Amino acid sequence: MIRHRPTGSGHPYATTEDQRVPAFPVDGDALELRVRAAPSVRSVVCEWAVDGGPPVVLDLAPVRAEAGADSGGGHLAAAQARAARGPGSWAARTPPLRAGHRYSYRFRATSGDDGRTTRTTRWFEVTAAAWSESGGTLTVEGTDRVIPGSVAWLAGGEGVRRVRFELALAEGEHVVGFGERYDAVDQRGRALDAVVFEQYKGQGGHGRTYLPMPFALVVGGEGSWGLHVATSARTWYDVGASTPGRLRVEAEVQGPEPALRLYDGDPVKVLGAFLADVGLPSELPPWVFRLWASGNEWNTQERVLAEMDRHRDLDIPLGAVVIEAWSDESTFTAFRGARYEPGEEPHRLADFRFPADGPWPDPKGMVDELHARDVKVLLWQIPLMKMRPHPSGQAAVDAAAALRRGLVVREADGRPYRNRGWWFPLALMPDLSSAEVRDWWTARRRYLAEEVGVDGFKTDGGEHAWGHDLRYADGRRGADGNGLFPVHYARAFGDLLRSCGKAPVTFSRAGFAGSQPHGAFWAGDEDSTWEAYRSSVIAGITASACGIVYWGWDLAGFSGEVPSAELYLRAAGTSTFMPIMQYHSEFNHHRSPSRDRTPWNIAERSGDERVLPVFRRFAHLRERLVPYLAEQARVAVAGGPPLMRGLFFDHPADPLIWRYPLQYKLGDALLVVPVVEPGATEVRAYVPAGEWVDVWTGAPVSGSRELTLPAPIDRPPVLCAAADWPRLSPVFAT
């Protein structure tokens, strides 16, 4: 009849209509106490008591659903529609809270035609915290740059909640990092946080990210340095936004107090010191640098092979296909249409029968054929056990075993955690912080790698852990365990592949500090727009600045209306010079016209005769670039600069590079100038110090100057270091 959750759903950016706001008050805050009630409820009151004294009654009034109370992923309209149909929301305001006092409250609802039916909740308790200079010890490793007197601790009746401190930023210093960011390369003058979150599209306009890290590289001024807040809890950064010249850091304190690690040296040395703390990247095989293809509607063996035939027939070389819609969508372990007996023991290939008229009549035969064509195969995964609709068959067996054996993430009261996000709501989540659970989870997928022969997994959706008070098997709570979930997830599948004698090729969008050793990453879900294209270039530069070596994006976007021919070819040209080159398209319910991002569909939809020949040229160039990319990735993995990197790694003292933040190096030799505006035939660029060569004409270009470069649609502006041109010139020969 009535529901109150003190901290709501745990959504990091929105409140819900059944929580208190703020969930964790500070001295002087007044609370808004919210409840959701059934339509039959006629009135709600709140009993409010201070330090165990006699309660006073606070009246609650009905309120409309809050505009920000969505379930996540940007699906706000759907959440508002659900709120409008569902139970009503009621709210009351409290007097301001003061630190040092304990407040108690409960709700009483009256319903029924006679107004005599009542329901009372349990008592809830809350205290207000206050900032002070005492409360803990901030451990600083390296050169101490903390401004004296800036360290403060937020503590209340439940102990220390947060720590904050400030570091000085010198004039001319630029701040890059904090994980994969979409809004800007240089975060100076901005405020942001680091928490794993699924922002479905529009990441650049929200400041949210799938792949945050509590690490930043500070470049310029008198030299370079870096900071790493050594914690897996949420952190916040005010990078001179409030006080110019000061970087304010705030961190949740959950479990061990966070340490501040400060590194000095050039950008490569700083990044290397950070990676030594969190984990060094692992080298992946050269085939990952070939073109990848994917479409969410490629949901049968016949369709997959037909798309591969088109690549062959149109002479567009391909290195890998990612098959998303392969499984029964309930277990994510069995091909859709396969017949088998459910059981608790992991299945082998011989346990399955694949009807000849089914969607996947011979998965192993398909993989073998693709391997014969020199095409690798990755299968899509999701780290959840779907519970809606009610599971049956193998899904029911798996859920029952996970619950009985305690293999799932749990709430503070011991109940199994149910996914609170919009995607696969109420699903169970395996507790992958446990080696036992990782082994159990991947054992059901072993036959896919070991017998079917797949070469990797798209480890999608690692952002589903919400709530500060969840419980993990490794002893962490949600506040310091949720961010590590995607790290454990990719690690589990990498370990599975290694145990099958394969390279640990995973393809993730979510991660945290510690994700660097675990496979490849892509920038997540985006529409086909020029704005998303620009944001994705920024994401690649910032992710690489934090040690992500193998990175890509859904070139030209995967969602919405198909891109124009110009956007598609500009994105493809830039992606030819990124670590991972792949296209992908969202599910469109098989409606016509197709929204596949294949080059032939873009050509057909746009009517532009340039699309196929230009894309073909890029794909062949990509094939010739593979040895160079593999060589340069090996350098990055061994402790050298990132494979894709902003110019600040090679030219940290050059102030002019910051006028052109989207330019980047690809390895030691290549300078890439993305064309990110429609209608461009030339582009303004900055060529840093050195002697360079235009890769398309062989013309020499002197550095340390701004200039205008030609930018035809089939020749994206790329320069090569003159010293490397003799060995790379054959790559660009047509």
XYZ file of C-alpha atoms in Angstrom:
734
model
C 0.000 0.000 0.000
C 2.932 2.351 0.703
C 6.652 2.203 -0.089
C 9.685 4.217 0.990
C 13.268 3.442 0.014
C 15.602 5.883 1.803
C 18.197 5.928 -0.990
C 15.879 5.173 -3.893
C 17.023 3.047 -6.803
C 20.672 3.977 -6.499
C 20.594 5.827 -9.821
C 23.690 8.056 -9.639
C 22.099 11.012 -11.417
C 18.372 10.966 -10.635
C 16.129 10.638 -7.625
C 13.023 8.475 -7.370
C 9.582 9.277 -6.037
C 9.876 6.960 -3.034
C 13.126 8.149 -1.445
C 14.432 10.930 0.749
C 16.164 13.855 -0.915
C 19.014 14.254 -0.337
C 19.616 10.604 0.536
C 22.677 11.503 2.625
C 22.093 14.964 4.125
C 24.721 17.452 5.209
C 24.363 19.791 8.177
C 21.709 22.379 7.389
C 19.862 20.338 4.739
C 16.114 19.969 4.932
C 14.777 16.675 3.667
C 12.019 15.945 1.242
C 10.536 12.639 2.352
C 8.785 10.812 -0.469
C 6.626 7.720 -0.566
C 4.722 5.919 -3.266
C 1.241 4.832 -2.384
C -1.492 2.768 -3.982
C -4.369 4.661 -5.647
C -6.656 3.691 -2.756
C -4.600 5.733 -0.265
C -6.498 8.819 0.876
C -3.875 10.455 3.081
C -0.309 9.992 4.296
C 1.411 11.458 7.323
C 4.964 11.226 8.565
C 5.910 10.864 12.225
C 9.199 12.706 12.764
C 11.294 12.420 15.931
C 14.589 13.956 17.042
C 17.003 12.079 19.364
C 14.306 9.668 20.473
C 11.942 12.416 21.606
C 8.193 12.505 21.048
C 7.312 12.493 17.338
C 5.620 15.325 15.554
C 3.350 14.801 12.583
C 4.324 16.081 9.142
C 1.603 16.108 6.526
C 2.411 14.767 3.096
C 0.874 16.137 -0.066
C 0.459 14.338 -3.400
C 3.102 15.320 -5.960
C 3.674 14.692 -9.616
C 6.485 12.430 -10.817
C 9.833 14.224 -10.821
C 11.233 15.031 -14.231
C 14.576 13.446 -13.371
C 13.234 10.225 -11.931
C 14.010 7.984 -14.868
C 15.252 4.437 -14.572
C 18.437 5.180 -16.464
C 19.851 4.963 -19.922
C 18.121 8.147 -21.016
C 14.693 6.517 -21.291
C 13.043 9.365 -19.416
C 9.796 9.546 -21.363
C 9.038 5.882 -20.744
C 9.767 6.278 -17.041
C 7.461 9.282 -16.811
C 4.695 7.385 -18.569
C 5.041 4.517 -16.104
C 4.938 6.954 -13.193
C 1.778 8.567 -14.555
C 0.043 5.190 -14.738
C 1.313 3.846 -11.425
C 0.726 4.598 -7.735
C 0.742 8.181 -6.522
C 3.699 9.909 -4.939
C 3.486 11.881 -1.686
C 6.086 14.122 -0.070
C 6.748 16.185 3.046
C 9.465 18.656 4.034
C 11.375 18.410 7.288
C 13.041 21.159 9.308
C 16.789 21.576 8.655
C 18.898 18.757 10.084
C 21.836 19.398 12.373
C 24.965 17.290 12.745
C 25.220 15.417 16.025
C 21.505 14.589 16.199
C 19.694 11.413 15.210
C 16.411 11.661 13.380
C 13.746 8.976 13.083
C 10.685 8.870 10.858
C 7.971 6.575 9.660
C 4.885 6.867 7.469
C 1.240 6.109 8.123
C -1.196 5.771 5.231
C -4.973 5.780 5.427
C -7.119 4.176 2.774
C -10.557 2.706 2.210
C -13.906 4.413 1.764
C -14.324 4.805 5.503
C -10.789 6.126 5.993
C -10.152 3.629 8.766
C -7.731 1.240 7.080
C -4.164 2.178 7.973
C -0.703 0.905 7.171
C 2.446 1.998 9.008
C 6.011 1.537 7.823
C 8.974 0.699 10.019
C 11.023 3.494 11.588
C 13.825 4.869 9.411
C 16.840 6.674 10.823
C 19.007 9.394 9.329
C 21.773 11.710 10.501
C 23.345 14.789 8.968
C 27.064 14.808 8.307
C 29.367 17.817 8.589
C 32.719 18.726 7.074
C 35.702 19.040 9.390
C 39.475 18.842 9.248
C 39.490 15.682 11.362
C 38.038 12.287 10.648
C 40.731 10.396 8.796
C 44.174 10.443 7.249
C 44.714 11.081 3.569
C 47.672 9.018 2.440
C 49.652 10.793 -0.270
C 52.202 8.859 -2.308
C 54.677 10.746 -4.482
C 55.331 14.469 -4.523
C 52.776 16.034 -2.197
C 50.838 18.640 -4.177
C 47.880 18.867 -1.785
C 47.174 22.467 -0.804
C 47.707 22.802 2.984
C 44.451 23.140 4.873
C 42.308 21.847 1.992
C 41.774 18.328 3.332
C 38.383 17.846 4.956
C 36.253 14.889 5.995
C 32.494 14.539 5.832
C 31.377 12.545 8.858
C 28.124 11.882 10.659
C 26.477 9.357 12.910
C 27.345 6.529 10.520
C 31.019 7.435 10.271
C 33.094 9.117 7.588
C 31.300 9.478 4.261
C 33.665 11.466 2.054
C 37.042 13.140 1.864
C 37.937 16.204 -0.182
C 41.150 18.038 -0.953
C 42.570 20.490 -3.468
C 45.579 20.552 -5.760
C 47.080 23.612 -7.431
C 46.829 24.026 -11.193
C 49.442 26.265 -12.735
C 48.783 28.623 -15.593
C 49.030 26.787 -18.891
C 48.326 23.350 -17.428
C 45.726 21.196 -19.172
C 43.945 18.262 -17.534
C 43.164 15.129 -19.554
C 41.757 11.802 -18.455
C 39.151 10.666 -15.909
C 38.512 7.702 -18.213
C 36.679 7.812 -21.504
C 35.102 11.260 -21.879
C 32.923 12.566 -24.681
C 32.581 16.289 -23.996
C 36.159 17.586 -24.097
C 39.754 16.432 -24.227
C 40.910 19.123 -21.790
C 38.661 19.061 -18.716
C 40.054 22.268 -17.229
C 37.180 24.598 -16.382
C 34.715 21.733 -16.032
C 33.177 19.707 -13.219
C 32.631 15.963 -13.543
C 32.469 12.707 -11.631
C 33.685 9.149 -12.110
C 30.991 6.495 -11.795
C 30.143 3.673 -14.213
C 26.879 4.518 -15.963
C 24.976 3.508 -19.071
C 24.109 6.721 -20.842
C 22.185 5.573 -23.879
C 23.243 8.050 -26.569
C 24.079 11.723 -26.123
C 27.038 11.068 -23.816
C 28.769 14.271 -24.891
C 25.875 16.392 -23.691
C 25.494 14.687 -20.323
C 29.045 14.315 -19.045
C 28.399 10.660 -18.210
C 30.497 7.694 -19.209
C 30.564 3.915 -19.327
C 34.300 3.886 -18.639
C 35.363 6.318 -15.893
C 38.676 6.295 -14.087
C 39.906 8.261 -11.052
C 43.032 9.267 -12.961
C 44.119 12.432 -14.747
C 47.164 13.567 -16.653
C 48.200 17.215 -16.189
C 50.213 18.565 -19.121
C 51.837 21.927 -19.828
C 53.113 24.663 -17.581
C 56.442 23.718 -16.043
C 56.069 20.016 -16.807
C 53.721 17.063 -16.579
C 52.308 15.158 -13.637
C 49.371 12.930 -12.843
C 47.010 11.935 -10.086
C 45.272 8.686 -9.232
C 42.690 8.552 -6.474
C 43.249 4.937 -5.492
C 39.668 3.906 -4.814
C 36.893 2.010 -6.572
C 34.260 4.289 -5.028
C 32.715 7.312 -6.723
C 34.817 10.441 -7.084
C 34.072 14.039 -8.117
C 36.323 16.655 -9.710
C 36.031 20.412 -9.988
C 38.821 21.195 -12.431
C 39.100 24.922 -11.872
C 35.401 25.424 -12.587
C 34.649 27.048 -9.228
C 38.077 28.347 -8.302
C 40.509 28.942 -11.166
C 43.864 27.439 -10.407
C 42.472 24.744 -8.115
C 41.533 21.147 -8.775
C 39.117 20.030 -6.064
C 38.725 16.285 -5.575
C 36.023 14.600 -3.535
C 35.777 10.850 -2.929
C 33.365 8.559 -1.173
C 34.891 6.698 1.739
C 33.700 3.106 1.666
C 35.918 0.395 3.058
C 39.595 1.425 3.081
C 40.220 5.155 2.944
C 41.299 6.235 -0.527
C 44.936 7.062 -1.147
C 46.171 9.792 -3.451
C 48.975 8.726 -5.755
C 50.854 11.490 -7.530
C 53.226 10.846 -10.402
C 55.859 13.103 -11.925
C 57.503 12.895 -15.316
C 56.616 13.154 -18.984
C 53.125 11.932 -20.019
C 54.352 8.468 -21.005
C 56.089 8.013 -17.664
C 53.029 9.238 -15.750
C 50.708 6.882 -17.622
C 53.139 4.019 -17.102
C 53.177 4.625 -13.347
C 49.374 4.588 -13.260
C 49.226 1.346 -15.260
C 51.775 -0.225 -12.932
C 49.237 0.412 -10.151
C 46.060 -0.796 -11.870
C 47.214 -3.336 -14.439
C 49.191 -3.378 -17.684
C 47.458 -3.880 -21.039
C 47.594 -7.319 -22.630
C 48.611 -7.736 -26.249
C 45.888 -8.935 -28.624
C 46.482 -10.700 -31.953
C 46.908 -8.741 -35.195
C 43.512 -9.811 -36.574
C 41.763 -7.379 -34.223
C 43.076 -4.567 -36.438
C 41.159 -5.741 -39.490
C 37.626 -4.500 -40.256
C 34.860 -5.754 -37.938
C 31.231 -6.032 -39.107
C 28.027 -6.332 -37.121
C 24.287 -5.821 -37.351
C 21.760 -6.547 -34.652
C 19.335 -7.945 -37.215
C 21.778 -10.559 -38.482
C 19.868 -13.148 -36.483
C 20.157 -16.306 -38.584
C 23.002 -18.338 -39.991
C 21.715 -17.671 -43.487
C 21.728 -13.896 -42.910
C 25.231 -13.857 -41.431
C 26.659 -15.831 -44.327
C 24.799 -13.656 -46.823
C 26.390 -10.530 -45.340
C 29.790 -12.191 -45.454
C 29.129 -13.126 -49.100
C 28.449 -9.472 -49.896
C 31.784 -8.500 -48.370
C 33.513 -11.112 -50.523
C 31.612 -10.329 -53.710
C 32.144 -6.572 -53.357
C 35.832 -7.047 -52.506
C 35.578 -5.432 -49.063
C 38.011 -7.392 -46.894
C 36.791 -8.336 -43.436
C 38.549 -9.615 -40.338
C 35.773 -10.304 -37.829
C 32.007 -10.552 -37.516
C 30.250 -9.825 -34.225
C 27.006 -11.796 -33.999
C 24.666 -10.183 -31.484
C 21.311 -11.896 -32.075
C 22.536 -15.472 -31.889
C 21.198 -16.725 -28.562
C 17.827 -17.689 -27.163
C 17.879 -14.280 -25.370
C 17.184 -15.972 -22.039
C 20.346 -17.903 -21.201
C 22.822 -16.289 -23.623
C 24.458 -19.713 -23.745
C 22.402 -21.592 -26.359
C 21.780 -20.770 -30.006
C 18.194 -19.807 -30.673
C 16.202 -22.775 -31.932
C 18.566 -25.384 -30.488
C 16.981 -28.380 -28.766
C 18.511 -29.774 -25.606
C 17.724 -30.983 -22.111
C 18.115 -28.382 -19.364
C 20.487 -29.293 -16.568
C 22.843 -27.920 -13.952
C 25.980 -29.325 -15.562
C 27.547 -27.299 -18.373
C 26.515 -28.447 -21.808
C 28.788 -29.702 -24.533
C 28.162 -29.259 -28.237
C 26.961 -32.865 -28.514
C 24.091 -32.050 -26.124
C 22.456 -29.770 -28.701
C 20.405 -30.599 -31.764
C 20.075 -27.906 -34.403
C 17.018 -28.364 -36.653
C 17.796 -28.030 -40.348
C 14.942 -25.551 -40.721
C 15.956 -23.557 -37.625
C 17.712 -20.188 -37.505
C 21.112 -21.750 -36.767
C 21.197 -25.209 -38.378
C 24.956 -25.710 -37.977
C 26.776 -23.152 -35.775
C 30.086 -25.004 -35.842
C 29.884 -25.439 -39.596
C 29.208 -21.720 -39.936
C 32.204 -20.809 -37.770
C 34.414 -23.260 -39.640
C 33.355 -21.741 -42.947
C 34.039 -18.226 -41.702
C 37.444 -19.294 -40.448
C 38.151 -20.747 -43.904
C 37.358 -17.262 -45.248
C 39.809 -15.789 -42.698
C 36.992 -14.172 -40.692
C 36.960 -14.404 -36.891
C 33.710 -14.713 -34.914
C 32.606 -12.987 -31.691
C 29.334 -13.657 -29.871
C 27.353 -11.147 -27.814
C 26.944 -11.531 -24.053
C 25.080 -9.852 -21.195
C 25.961 -10.392 -17.482
C 22.419 -10.957 -16.223
C 19.869 -13.711 -15.663
C 16.585 -12.499 -17.083
C 13.593 -12.906 -14.770
C 10.953 -11.242 -16.950
C 9.052 -13.043 -18.291
C 9.289 -15.706 -15.616
C 12.171 -17.965 -16.673
C 11.605 -21.489 -17.902
C 13.811 -24.301 -19.135
C 17.530 -23.759 -18.779
C 17.057 -20.171 -17.623
C 14.972 -21.389 -14.693
C 17.558 -24.048 -13.831
C 20.356 -21.478 -13.869
C 18.433 -18.978 -11.734
C 17.503 -21.635 -9.181
C 21.097 -22.842 -8.927
C 22.427 -19.300 -8.555
C 19.971 -18.518 -5.764
C 20.446 -21.801 -3.955
C 24.237 -21.548 -4.061
C 24.404 -17.831 -3.286
C 26.110 -16.882 -6.540
C 24.390 -13.540 -7.091
C 24.962 -9.972 -5.966
C 22.830 -9.249 -2.890
C 21.062 -6.412 -1.169
C 22.148 -5.358 2.315
C 19.379 -7.471 3.860
C 20.505 -10.588 2.020
C 17.871 -10.582 -0.703
C 19.129 -11.113 -4.258
C 19.758 -7.861 -6.072
C 17.375 -7.260 -8.972
C 18.535 -5.047 -11.807
C 17.067 -1.569 -11.321
C 17.887 -0.192 -14.747
C 15.636 0.017 -17.786
C 17.394 -2.788 -19.695
C 16.406 -6.296 -18.508
C 14.663 -4.992 -15.373
C 14.577 -7.218 -12.271
C 17.214 -9.573 -13.691
C 19.577 -11.349 -11.309
C 23.256 -10.446 -11.492
C 26.005 -13.033 -11.026
C 28.548 -11.955 -8.429
C 31.597 -11.945 -10.670
C 33.807 -10.595 -7.882
C 34.064 -14.271 -6.897
C 36.387 -16.609 -8.805
C 33.914 -19.429 -8.113
C 31.092 -17.492 -9.748
C 33.250 -16.426 -12.700
C 34.110 -20.066 -13.315
C 30.461 -21.126 -12.944
C 29.251 -18.373 -15.272
C 31.757 -19.083 -18.033
C 31.584 -22.893 -17.782
C 28.235 -22.835 -19.632
C 29.884 -20.876 -22.430
C 33.030 -22.966 -22.699
C 31.693 -25.145 -25.521
C 31.226 -22.010 -27.635
C 34.962 -21.292 -27.635
C 36.284 -24.812 -27.206
C 34.033 -26.708 -29.624
C 32.058 -24.274 -31.781
C 35.280 -22.329 -32.203
C 34.276 -18.705 -31.605
C 37.186 -16.324 -31.207
C 35.879 -13.789 -28.707
C 32.903 -12.275 -26.923
C 31.224 -8.890 -27.033
C 30.933 -8.288 -23.287
C 28.097 -5.789 -23.418
C 26.191 -4.230 -20.537
C 28.478 -4.077 -17.506
C 26.681 -1.083 -15.946
C 23.732 -2.684 -14.153
C 24.872 -2.541 -10.515
C 23.035 0.315 -8.768
C 22.972 1.076 -5.069
C 25.608 2.003 -2.511
C 24.744 -0.805 -0.110
C 24.870 -3.920 -2.318
C 26.954 -6.830 -1.077
C 29.689 -8.604 -3.032
C 31.464 -11.857 -2.290
C 34.840 -10.110 -2.112
C 33.612 -8.098 0.887
C 32.883 -4.877 -0.967
C 29.638 -2.956 -0.862
C 27.940 -1.322 -3.786
C 29.689 1.992 -3.174
C 33.112 0.492 -3.858
C 32.135 -2.695 -5.708
C 29.801 -1.547 -8.468
C 32.554 0.107 -10.491
C 34.618 -3.075 -10.473
C 31.811 -5.243 -11.845
C 32.669 -4.593 -15.534
C 36.338 -5.285 -14.773
C 35.475 -8.713 -13.344
C 33.098 -9.329 -16.251
C 35.638 -8.821 -19.038
C 38.257 -10.647 -16.983
C 35.994 -13.703 -16.680
C 35.600 -14.049 -20.431
C 39.253 -13.308 -21.093
C 40.205 -16.096 -18.692
C 37.750 -18.432 -20.425
C 39.290 -17.738 -23.817
C 42.824 -18.211 -22.500
C 41.851 -21.542 -20.958
C 40.623 -22.624 -24.401
C 43.936 -21.711 -25.996
C 42.632 -18.485 -27.531
C 43.592 -14.838 -27.239
C 41.505 -12.937 -24.639
C 39.533 -10.890 -27.174
C 36.614 -9.268 -25.395
C 34.788 -6.168 -26.635
C 33.364 -4.083 -23.782
C 31.844 -0.646 -23.397
C 31.932 -0.437 -19.574
C 34.990 -0.453 -17.368
C 37.001 1.222 -14.648
C 40.588 1.532 -13.495
C 41.873 -2.018 -13.863
C 40.120 -2.634 -17.191
C 43.299 -1.977 -19.171
C 44.453 -5.650 -19.221
C 41.086 -6.941 -20.387
C 40.508 -6.854 -24.108
C 39.148 -4.157 -26.424
C 36.544 -1.447 -25.895
C 34.085 0.575 -27.912
C 32.491 3.921 -27.177
C 28.932 2.681 -26.631
C 25.582 3.525 -28.147
C 25.180 6.575 -30.355
C 23.029 8.032 -33.119
C 24.369 8.700 -36.596
C 25.075 12.412 -36.237
C 28.038 14.702 -36.719
C 27.872 15.632 -33.060
C 28.171 11.985 -32.006
C 31.066 11.557 -34.422
C 32.952 14.444 -32.796
C 32.182 13.082 -29.316
C 33.483 9.666 -30.291
C 36.822 11.042 -31.472
C 37.153 12.762 -28.094
C 36.272 9.471 -26.383
C 39.065 7.660 -28.182
C 41.670 10.269 -27.266
C 40.650 10.378 -23.594
C 40.306 6.610 -23.189
C 43.765 6.106 -24.641
C 45.176 8.737 -22.280
C 44.141 6.390 -19.464
C 45.844 3.340 -20.957
C 43.153 1.761 -23.139
C 45.101 0.434 -26.123
C 42.421 -1.333 -28.192
C 39.551 1.088 -28.725
C 36.950 1.803 -31.393
C 33.393 2.968 -31.947
C 30.348 2.173 -34.079
C 31.608 4.168 -37.032
C 29.104 6.851 -38.024
C 26.785 5.703 -35.220
C 24.615 2.617 -34.831
C 21.174 4.030 -34.034
C 18.450 6.098 -35.619
C 18.226 7.014 -39.271
C 21.166 5.851 -41.353
C 23.981 8.364 -41.789
C 24.380 10.403 -44.933
C 26.982 9.196 -47.382
C 29.221 12.085 -46.378
C 29.031 11.342 -42.649
C 29.528 7.625 -43.270
C 32.620 8.091 -45.402
C 34.125 10.757 -43.154
C 33.641 8.440 -40.160
C 35.005 5.461 -42.088
C 38.041 7.448 -43.187
C 38.840 8.445 -39.618
C 38.137 4.922 -38.303
C 40.631 3.514 -40.783
C 43.171 5.277 -38.580
C 41.871 4.142 -35.180
C 42.806 1.020 -33.198
C 39.505 -0.821 -33.863
C 37.560 -0.254 -37.087
C 34.026 -1.611 -36.950
C 30.489 -0.846 -38.028
C 27.298 -1.899 -36.247
C 23.572 -1.197 -36.393
C 20.745 -1.309 -33.872
C 17.711 -3.603 -34.036
C 15.007 -2.071 -36.232
C 12.319 -4.800 -36.052
C 13.242 -5.881 -39.598
C 11.343 -2.942 -41.027
C 12.012 -1.532 -44.465
C 14.046 0.268 -45.464
C 16.986 -1.391 -43.749
C 19.037 0.559 -41.238
C 22.086 -1.672 -41.527
C 25.358 0.259 -41.594
C 26.872 -1.960 -44.291
C 28.519 0.103 -47.030
C 26.165 -1.344 -49.640
C 23.076 -0.348 -47.647
C 24.398 3.175 -47.156
C 25.114 3.322 -50.876
C 21.603 2.157 -51.706
C 19.869 4.397 -49.164
C 21.855 7.495 -50.109
C 22.103 6.910 -53.840
C 25.696 8.124 -53.623
C 27.926 6.218 -56.041
C 31.041 7.093 -54.056
C 30.207 4.989 -51.000
C 31.219 1.521 -52.176
C 34.456 2.353 -53.980
C 35.653 4.718 -51.265
C 34.795 2.334 -48.427
C 36.458 -0.503 -50.382
C 39.588 1.613 -50.667
C 39.577 2.276 -46.911
C 39.097 -1.430 -46.126
C 42.041 -2.438 -48.322
C 44.186 0.293 -46.801
C 43.244 -1.007 -43.371
C 44.489 -4.467 -44.356
C 47.844 -3.004 -45.323
C 48.013 -1.071 -42.035
C 47.639 -4.174 -39.853
C 51.391 -4.931 -39.485
C 52.079 -1.320 -38.502
C 49.192 -1.279 -36.012
C 50.273 -4.578 -34.465
C 53.857 -3.306 -34.153
C 52.775 -0.039 -32.529
C 50.332 -1.794 -30.188
C 53.208 -3.962 -29.043
C 55.144 -0.790 -28.213
C 52.207 0.572 -26.202
C 51.706 -2.683 -24.296
C 55.406 -2.769 -23.477
C 55.196 0.626 -21.747
C 55.452 3.053 -24.640
C 52.964 5.779 -25.501
C 49.372 4.777 -26.346
C 48.587 3.503 -29.828
C 45.991 6.260 -30.402
C 47.082 9.360 -28.540
C 46.530 13.062 -28.285
C 49.417 15.238 -29.409
C 50.172 16.104 -25.784
C 51.976 12.782 -25.384
C 54.590 13.645 -28.014
C 54.547 17.442 -27.711
C 53.593 18.253 -24.099
C 55.298 21.655 -24.067
C 53.709 22.934 -27.284
C 50.781 25.227 -26.382
C 49.402 25.300 -29.931
C 48.316 21.663 -29.907
C 45.413 22.560 -27.586
C 43.804 24.649 -30.328
C 43.286 21.399 -32.264
C 42.177 18.887 -29.621
C 40.710 16.327 -32.067
C 44.007 15.690 -33.841
C 45.885 12.616 -32.690
C 48.790 10.327 -33.437
C 48.287 6.708 -34.464
C 51.516 5.104 -33.389
C 54.787 6.927 -33.740
C 54.504 7.736 -37.428
C 50.983 8.886 -38.348
C 49.274 12.196 -37.595
C 45.492 12.068 -38.118
C 43.295 15.149 -38.659
C 39.624 14.062 -38.445
C 37.177 15.918 -40.678
C 34.181 16.358 -38.381
C 32.165 19.090 -40.097
C 29.824 18.540 -43.038
C 30.607 20.130 -46.373
C 34.349 20.457 -45.768
C 36.763 20.207 -48.688
C 39.756 21.309 -46.640
C 40.544 21.514 -42.955
C 42.605 23.766 -40.741
C 45.263 21.818 -38.859
C 48.314 22.171 -36.691
C 51.430 20.254 -37.675
C 53.750 19.856 -34.677
C 57.513 20.055 -34.787
C 59.330 17.815 -37.231
C 59.305 16.969 -40.886
C 56.226 15.260 -42.283
C 54.896 13.822 -45.519
C 51.354 13.894 -46.910
C 50.559 10.178 -47.204
C 48.385 10.654 -50.312
C 50.732 12.821 -52.383
C 54.156 12.244 -50.872
C 54.590 15.997 -50.584
C 56.807 17.202 -47.712
C 55.238 19.262 -44.933
C 57.266 21.220 -42.379
C 56.046 21.271 -38.788
C 55.581 23.814 -36.004
C 52.873 25.650 -37.912
C 49.198 25.957 -38.624
C 48.070 25.339 -42.172
C 45.173 24.249 -44.329
C 45.162 20.669 -45.597
C 43.096 19.358 -48.513
C 40.359 16.948 -47.384
C 38.737 15.089 -50.291
C 36.202 12.500 -49.167
C 38.434 9.581 -50.160
C 41.636 10.989 -48.666
C 41.283 12.021 -45.030
C 44.103 14.337 -43.948
C 46.908 12.128 -42.626
C 50.606 12.920 -42.386
C 53.520 10.572 -41.814
C 56.746 11.397 -40.003
C 59.334 11.832 -42.731
C 61.731 9.371 -41.099
C 59.089 6.634 -41.298
C 57.867 7.409 -44.805
C 60.241 5.062 -46.677
C 58.866 2.011 -44.886
C 55.212 3.125 -44.817
C 54.887 4.578 -48.311
C 53.976 1.153 -49.801
C 50.992 1.015 -47.443
C 49.497 4.072 -49.112
C 50.313 3.135 -52.688
C 47.125 2.667 -54.730
